[in-house]
Amino acid sequence: MDQASGIFDKILDSMKTNPARVQTYINQIRGLPVPPKGDRKASRAFNREALELLHSGQTNAAIDKFAEAVKADPTDIEAVNNLGFALLKDERDGEAEAVLYSALTLNPTRAEGWFNLGDALAKQGLVGAPEAMMLGYRFCNDNRKQKTKQLWNRLISDPSTNPKVADAMVTALSTI
């Protein structure tokens, strides 16, 4: 992750200064080594169980199951991203950030990973949150882009939205 860390910083900075350079850094991430593939079938089974737990409000149990899924196959991007999301839900933002960077190392154009990373960075008051959100927007299809704008506008005006996350969304919306 140390090698990727500097590249991710460059990606986030490029969204502010030179968005055309983002693809260069994405290609560098793609060239980094990834963990050996594990048992995808077992990982997906754990992931399904974890999703059921998460949907039933059992966040801690879901986190444990998602962690089992990632242990079974550290290259299962869905399980890694879901673990990061569950950690976010549990207000474990620093842990979520680390996991989400791992997910993006596996697939640096995964929109959901960037959206979740933007939330994690914003909730911690860290720089790069709006840029991460803009990257999520950049990497989703046109239909999803429209839905994302609508969602952000709704969340910005929702008093239950974390103010730091809402501010990052406002900044992201103003530049897309």
PDB file of C-alpha atoms in Angstrom:
ATOM      1  CA  MET A   1       0.000   0.000   0.000  1.00  0.00           C
ATOM      2  CA  ASP A   2       2.947   2.380   0.590  1.00  0.00           C
ATOM      3  CA  GLN A   3       3.729   2.364  -3.109  1.00  0.00           C
ATOM      4  CA  ALA A   4       0.092   3.038  -3.969  1.00  0.00           C
ATOM      5  CA  SER A   5      -0.294   5.777  -1.355  1.00  0.00           C
ATOM      6  CA  GLY A   6       1.807   8.307  -3.232  1.00  0.00           C
ATOM      7  CA  ILE A   7       0.048   7.495  -6.479  1.00  0.00           C
ATOM      8  CA  PHE A   8      -3.378   7.960  -4.886  1.00  0.00           C
ATOM      9  CA  ASP A   9      -2.236  11.359  -3.602  1.00  0.00           C
ATOM     10  CA  LYS A  10      -1.271  12.263  -7.178  1.00  0.00           C
ATOM     11  CA  ILE A  11      -4.647  11.067  -8.490  1.00  0.00           C
ATOM     12  CA  LEU A  12      -6.551  13.200  -5.986  1.00  0.00           C
ATOM     13  CA  ASP A  13      -4.311  16.207  -6.624  1.00  0.00           C
ATOM     14  CA  SER A  14      -4.688  15.792 -10.395  1.00  0.00           C
ATOM     15  CA  MET A  15      -8.463  16.092 -10.083  1.00  0.00           C
ATOM     16  CA  LYS A  16      -7.833  19.658  -8.839  1.00  0.00           C
ATOM     17  CA  THR A  17      -4.944  20.672 -11.056  1.00  0.00           C
ATOM     18  CA  ASN A  18      -4.854  18.519 -14.196  1.00  0.00           C
ATOM     19  CA  PRO A  19      -7.666  15.953 -14.597  1.00  0.00           C
ATOM     20  CA  ALA A  20      -6.126  14.708 -17.850  1.00  0.00           C
ATOM     21  CA  ARG A  21      -3.249  13.196 -15.814  1.00  0.00           C
ATOM     22  CA  VAL A  22      -5.566  10.979 -13.773  1.00  0.00           C
ATOM     23  CA  GLN A  23      -5.433   8.165 -16.334  1.00  0.00           C
ATOM     24  CA  THR A  24      -1.626   8.098 -16.167  1.00  0.00           C
ATOM     25  CA  TYR A  25      -1.771   7.493 -12.424  1.00  0.00           C
ATOM     26  CA  ILE A  26      -4.633   4.997 -12.752  1.00  0.00           C
ATOM     27  CA  ASN A  27      -2.389   3.007 -15.102  1.00  0.00           C
ATOM     28  CA  GLN A  28       0.395   3.117 -12.499  1.00  0.00           C
ATOM     29  CA  ILE A  29      -1.981   1.687  -9.876  1.00  0.00           C
ATOM     30  CA  ARG A  30      -2.939  -1.077 -12.311  1.00  0.00           C
ATOM     31  CA  GLY A  31       0.745  -1.957 -12.618  1.00  0.00           C
ATOM     32  CA  LEU A  32       1.195  -2.553  -8.890  1.00  0.00           C
ATOM     33  CA  PRO A  33       1.296  -6.083  -7.466  1.00  0.00           C
ATOM     34  CA  VAL A  34      -1.913  -7.427  -5.940  1.00  0.00           C
ATOM     35  CA  PRO A  35      -2.338 -10.210  -3.399  1.00  0.00           C
ATOM     36  CA  PRO A  36      -2.658 -13.743  -4.725  1.00  0.00           C
ATOM     37  CA  LYS A  37      -6.174 -14.747  -5.664  1.00  0.00           C
ATOM     38  CA  GLY A  38      -7.944 -16.828  -3.049  1.00  0.00           C
ATOM     39  CA  ASP A  39     -11.143 -18.828  -2.936  1.00  0.00           C
ATOM     40  CA  ARG A  40     -13.628 -16.601  -4.778  1.00  0.00           C
ATOM     41  CA  LYS A  41     -16.553 -18.955  -4.194  1.00  0.00           C
ATOM     42  CA  ALA A  42     -16.030 -18.890  -0.414  1.00  0.00           C
ATOM     43  CA  SER A  43     -15.492 -15.135  -0.486  1.00  0.00           C
ATOM     44  CA  ARG A  44     -18.780 -14.564  -2.299  1.00  0.00           C
ATOM     45  CA  ALA A  45     -20.629 -16.827   0.143  1.00  0.00           C
ATOM     46  CA  PHE A  46     -19.265 -14.845   3.111  1.00  0.00           C
ATOM     47  CA  ASN A  47     -20.051 -11.609   1.266  1.00  0.00           C
ATOM     48  CA  ARG A  48     -23.705 -12.663   0.748  1.00  0.00           C
ATOM     49  CA  GLU A  49     -24.039 -13.530   4.436  1.00  0.00           C
ATOM     50  CA  ALA A  50     -22.457 -10.206   5.393  1.00  0.00           C
ATOM     51  CA  LEU A  51     -24.846  -8.262   3.168  1.00  0.00           C
ATOM     52  CA  GLU A  52     -27.811  -9.946   4.849  1.00  0.00           C
ATOM     53  CA  LEU A  53     -26.394  -9.032   8.252  1.00  0.00           C
ATOM     54  CA  LEU A  54     -25.761  -5.457   7.160  1.00  0.00           C
ATOM     55  CA  HIS A  55     -29.296  -5.084   5.795  1.00  0.00           C
ATOM     56  CA  SER A  56     -30.725  -6.394   9.065  1.00  0.00           C
ATOM     57  CA  GLY A  57     -28.783  -3.776  11.047  1.00  0.00           C
ATOM     58  CA  GLN A  58     -26.119  -6.115  12.432  1.00  0.00           C
ATOM     59  CA  THR A  59     -23.177  -3.987  11.332  1.00  0.00           C
ATOM     60  CA  ASN A  60     -20.508  -5.501  13.605  1.00  0.00           C
ATOM     61  CA  ALA A  61     -21.415  -9.049  12.596  1.00  0.00           C
ATOM     62  CA  ALA A  62     -21.431  -7.928   8.951  1.00  0.00           C
ATOM     63  CA  ILE A  63     -17.951  -6.426   9.333  1.00  0.00           C
ATOM     64  CA  ASP A  64     -16.678  -9.737  10.696  1.00  0.00           C
ATOM     65  CA  LYS A  65     -18.231 -11.642   7.761  1.00  0.00           C
ATOM     66  CA  PHE A  66     -16.893  -9.175   5.197  1.00  0.00           C
ATOM     67  CA  ALA A  67     -13.447  -9.595   6.790  1.00  0.00           C
ATOM     68  CA  GLU A  68     -13.818 -13.371   6.374  1.00  0.00           C
ATOM     69  CA  ALA A  69     -14.739 -12.804   2.731  1.00  0.00           C
ATOM     70  CA  VAL A  70     -11.627 -10.689   2.193  1.00  0.00           C
ATOM     71  CA  LYS A  71      -9.478 -13.265   3.984  1.00  0.00           C
ATOM     72  CA  ALA A  72     -10.887 -15.991   1.717  1.00  0.00           C
ATOM     73  CA  ASP A  73     -10.030 -13.947  -1.379  1.00  0.00           C
ATOM     74  CA  PRO A  74      -8.144 -10.665  -0.911  1.00  0.00           C
ATOM     75  CA  THR A  75      -8.691  -9.868  -4.605  1.00  0.00           C
ATOM     76  CA  ASP A  76     -12.505  -9.953  -4.380  1.00  0.00           C
ATOM     77  CA  ILE A  77     -13.130  -6.262  -5.032  1.00  0.00           C
ATOM     78  CA  GLU A  78     -16.781  -6.493  -4.054  1.00  0.00           C
ATOM     79  CA  ALA A  79     -15.981  -7.958  -0.638  1.00  0.00           C
ATOM     80  CA  VAL A  80     -13.164  -5.473  -0.004  1.00  0.00           C
ATOM     81  CA  ASN A  81     -15.334  -2.496  -0.976  1.00  0.00           C
ATOM     82  CA  ASN A  82     -18.253  -3.813   1.096  1.00  0.00           C
ATOM     83  CA  LEU A  83     -15.958  -4.157   4.113  1.00  0.00           C
ATOM     84  CA  GLY A  84     -14.938  -0.523   3.679  1.00  0.00           C
ATOM     85  CA  PHE A  85     -18.578   0.550   3.404  1.00  0.00           C
ATOM     86  CA  ALA A  86     -19.554  -1.398   6.538  1.00  0.00           C
ATOM     87  CA  LEU A  87     -16.683   0.192   8.459  1.00  0.00           C
ATOM     88  CA  LEU A  88     -17.961   3.603   7.326  1.00  0.00           C
ATOM     89  CA  LYS A  89     -21.433   2.717   8.579  1.00  0.00           C
ATOM     90  CA  ASP A  90     -19.875   1.811  11.926  1.00  0.00           C
ATOM     91  CA  GLU A  91     -18.093   5.208  12.087  1.00  0.00           C
ATOM     92  CA  ARG A  92     -14.690   3.526  11.799  1.00  0.00           C
ATOM     93  CA  ASP A  93     -13.625   6.014   9.168  1.00  0.00           C
ATOM     94  CA  GLY A  94      -9.846   5.588   9.403  1.00  0.00           C
ATOM     95  CA  GLU A  95     -10.126   1.820   9.038  1.00  0.00           C
ATOM     96  CA  ALA A  96     -12.585   2.308   6.190  1.00  0.00           C
ATOM     97  CA  GLU A  97     -10.155   4.626   4.423  1.00  0.00           C
ATOM     98  CA  ALA A  98      -7.361   2.027   4.512  1.00  0.00           C
ATOM     99  CA  VAL A  99      -9.659  -0.749   3.270  1.00  0.00           C
ATOM    100  CA  LEU A 100     -11.063   1.443   0.497  1.00  0.00           C
ATOM    101  CA  TYR A 101      -7.574   2.316  -0.733  1.00  0.00           C
ATOM    102  CA  SER A 102      -6.948  -1.449  -0.887  1.00  0.00           C
ATOM    103  CA  ALA A 103     -10.138  -1.874  -2.908  1.00  0.00           C
ATOM    104  CA  LEU A 104      -9.085   0.868  -5.301  1.00  0.00           C
ATOM    105  CA  THR A 105      -5.680  -0.750  -5.692  1.00  0.00           C
ATOM    106  CA  LEU A 106      -7.538  -3.798  -7.019  1.00  0.00           C
ATOM    107  CA  ASN A 107      -9.724  -1.694  -9.340  1.00  0.00           C
ATOM    108  CA  PRO A 108      -8.824   1.999  -9.527  1.00  0.00           C
ATOM    109  CA  THR A 109     -11.831   2.841 -11.703  1.00  0.00           C
ATOM    110  CA  ARG A 110     -14.482   1.426  -9.369  1.00  0.00           C
ATOM    111  CA  ALA A 111     -16.889   4.320  -8.885  1.00  0.00           C
ATOM    112  CA  GLU A 112     -18.335   2.972  -5.636  1.00  0.00           C
ATOM    113  CA  GLY A 113     -14.866   2.727  -4.110  1.00  0.00           C
ATOM    114  CA  TRP A 114     -14.171   6.386  -4.875  1.00  0.00           C
ATOM    115  CA  PHE A 115     -17.570   7.501  -3.552  1.00  0.00           C
ATOM    116  CA  ASN A 116     -16.988   5.591  -0.306  1.00  0.00           C
ATOM    117  CA  LEU A 117     -13.428   6.908  -0.016  1.00  0.00           C
ATOM    118  CA  GLY A 118     -14.757  10.441  -0.445  1.00  0.00           C
ATOM    119  CA  ASP A 119     -17.112   9.860   2.486  1.00  0.00           C
ATOM    120  CA  ALA A 120     -14.296   8.422   4.625  1.00  0.00           C
ATOM    121  CA  LEU A 121     -11.973  11.335   3.874  1.00  0.00           C
ATOM    122  CA  ALA A 122     -14.704  13.928   4.426  1.00  0.00           C
ATOM    123  CA  LYS A 123     -15.835  12.474   7.749  1.00  0.00           C
ATOM    124  CA  GLN A 124     -12.245  12.678   8.984  1.00  0.00           C
ATOM    125  CA  GLY A 125     -11.829  16.233   7.712  1.00  0.00           C
ATOM    126  CA  LEU A 126      -9.077  15.156   5.323  1.00  0.00           C
ATOM    127  CA  VAL A 127      -8.200  16.785   2.023  1.00  0.00           C
ATOM    128  CA  GLY A 128      -9.173  15.023  -1.162  1.00  0.00           C
ATOM    129  CA  ALA A 129     -12.772  14.189  -0.250  1.00  0.00           C
ATOM    130  CA  PRO A 130     -14.425  16.215  -3.045  1.00  0.00           C
ATOM    131  CA  GLU A 131     -11.848  14.941  -5.521  1.00  0.00           C
ATOM    132  CA  ALA A 132     -12.522  11.323  -4.543  1.00  0.00           C
ATOM    133  CA  MET A 133     -16.245  11.950  -5.020  1.00  0.00           C
ATOM    134  CA  MET A 134     -15.563  13.532  -8.420  1.00  0.00           C
ATOM    135  CA  LEU A 135     -13.540  10.455  -9.392  1.00  0.00           C
ATOM    136  CA  GLY A 136     -16.481   8.251  -8.465  1.00  0.00           C
ATOM    137  CA  TYR A 137     -18.648  10.421 -10.673  1.00  0.00           C
ATOM    138  CA  ARG A 138     -16.085  10.282 -13.479  1.00  0.00           C
ATOM    139  CA  PHE A 139     -16.009   6.489 -13.453  1.00  0.00           C
ATOM    140  CA  CYS A 140     -19.752   5.806 -13.466  1.00  0.00           C
ATOM    141  CA  ASN A 141     -22.009   5.542 -16.508  1.00  0.00           C
ATOM    142  CA  ASP A 142     -24.240   8.384 -17.708  1.00  0.00           C
ATOM    143  CA  ASN A 143     -27.390   7.013 -16.059  1.00  0.00           C
ATOM    144  CA  ARG A 144     -25.579   6.685 -12.746  1.00  0.00           C
ATOM    145  CA  LYS A 145     -24.149  10.196 -13.095  1.00  0.00           C
ATOM    146  CA  GLN A 146     -27.632  11.702 -13.186  1.00  0.00           C
ATOM    147  CA  LYS A 147     -28.717   9.614 -10.184  1.00  0.00           C
ATOM    148  CA  THR A 148     -25.567  10.633  -8.307  1.00  0.00           C
ATOM    149  CA  LYS A 149     -26.299  14.328  -8.797  1.00  0.00           C
ATOM    150  CA  GLN A 150     -29.860  13.813  -7.565  1.00  0.00           C
ATOM    151  CA  LEU A 151     -28.660  11.822  -4.549  1.00  0.00           C
ATOM    152  CA  TRP A 152     -26.029  14.392  -3.608  1.00  0.00           C
ATOM    153  CA  ASN A 153     -28.533  17.245  -3.883  1.00  0.00           C
ATOM    154  CA  ARG A 154     -30.929  15.338  -1.632  1.00  0.00           C
ATOM    155  CA  LEU A 155     -28.214  14.455   0.893  1.00  0.00           C
ATOM    156  CA  ILE A 156     -26.852  18.009   0.985  1.00  0.00           C
ATOM    157  CA  SER A 157     -30.227  19.271   2.195  1.00  0.00           C
ATOM    158  CA  ASP A 158     -30.775  16.356   4.600  1.00  0.00           C
ATOM    159  CA  PRO A 159     -29.938  17.479   8.162  1.00  0.00           C
ATOM    160  CA  SER A 160     -28.852  13.940   9.070  1.00  0.00           C
ATOM    161  CA  THR A 161     -26.006  14.036   6.524  1.00  0.00           C
ATOM    162  CA  ASN A 162     -22.607  14.599   8.104  1.00  0.00           C
ATOM    163  CA  PRO A 163     -21.826  18.299   7.451  1.00  0.00           C
ATOM    164  CA  LYS A 164     -18.296  17.503   6.260  1.00  0.00           C
ATOM    165  CA  VAL A 165     -19.672  14.986   3.756  1.00  0.00           C
ATOM    166  CA  ALA A 166     -22.301  17.493   2.592  1.00  0.00           C
ATOM    167  CA  ASP A 167     -19.606  20.156   2.112  1.00  0.00           C
ATOM    168  CA  ALA A 168     -17.524  17.738   0.028  1.00  0.00           C
ATOM    169  CA  MET A 169     -20.597  16.955  -2.093  1.00  0.00           C
ATOM    170  CA  VAL A 170     -21.254  20.674  -2.635  1.00  0.00           C
ATOM    171  CA  THR A 171     -17.663  21.143  -3.786  1.00  0.00           C
ATOM    172  CA  ALA A 172     -17.825  18.086  -6.047  1.00  0.00           C
ATOM    173  CA  LEU A 173     -21.128  19.208  -7.583  1.00  0.00           C
ATOM    174  CA  SER A 174     -19.758  22.673  -8.266  1.00  0.00           C
ATOM    175  CA  THR A 175     -16.982  21.236 -10.419  1.00  0.00           C
ATOM    176  CA  ILE A 176     -18.742  18.506 -12.403  1.00  0.00           C
TER     177      ILE A 176
END
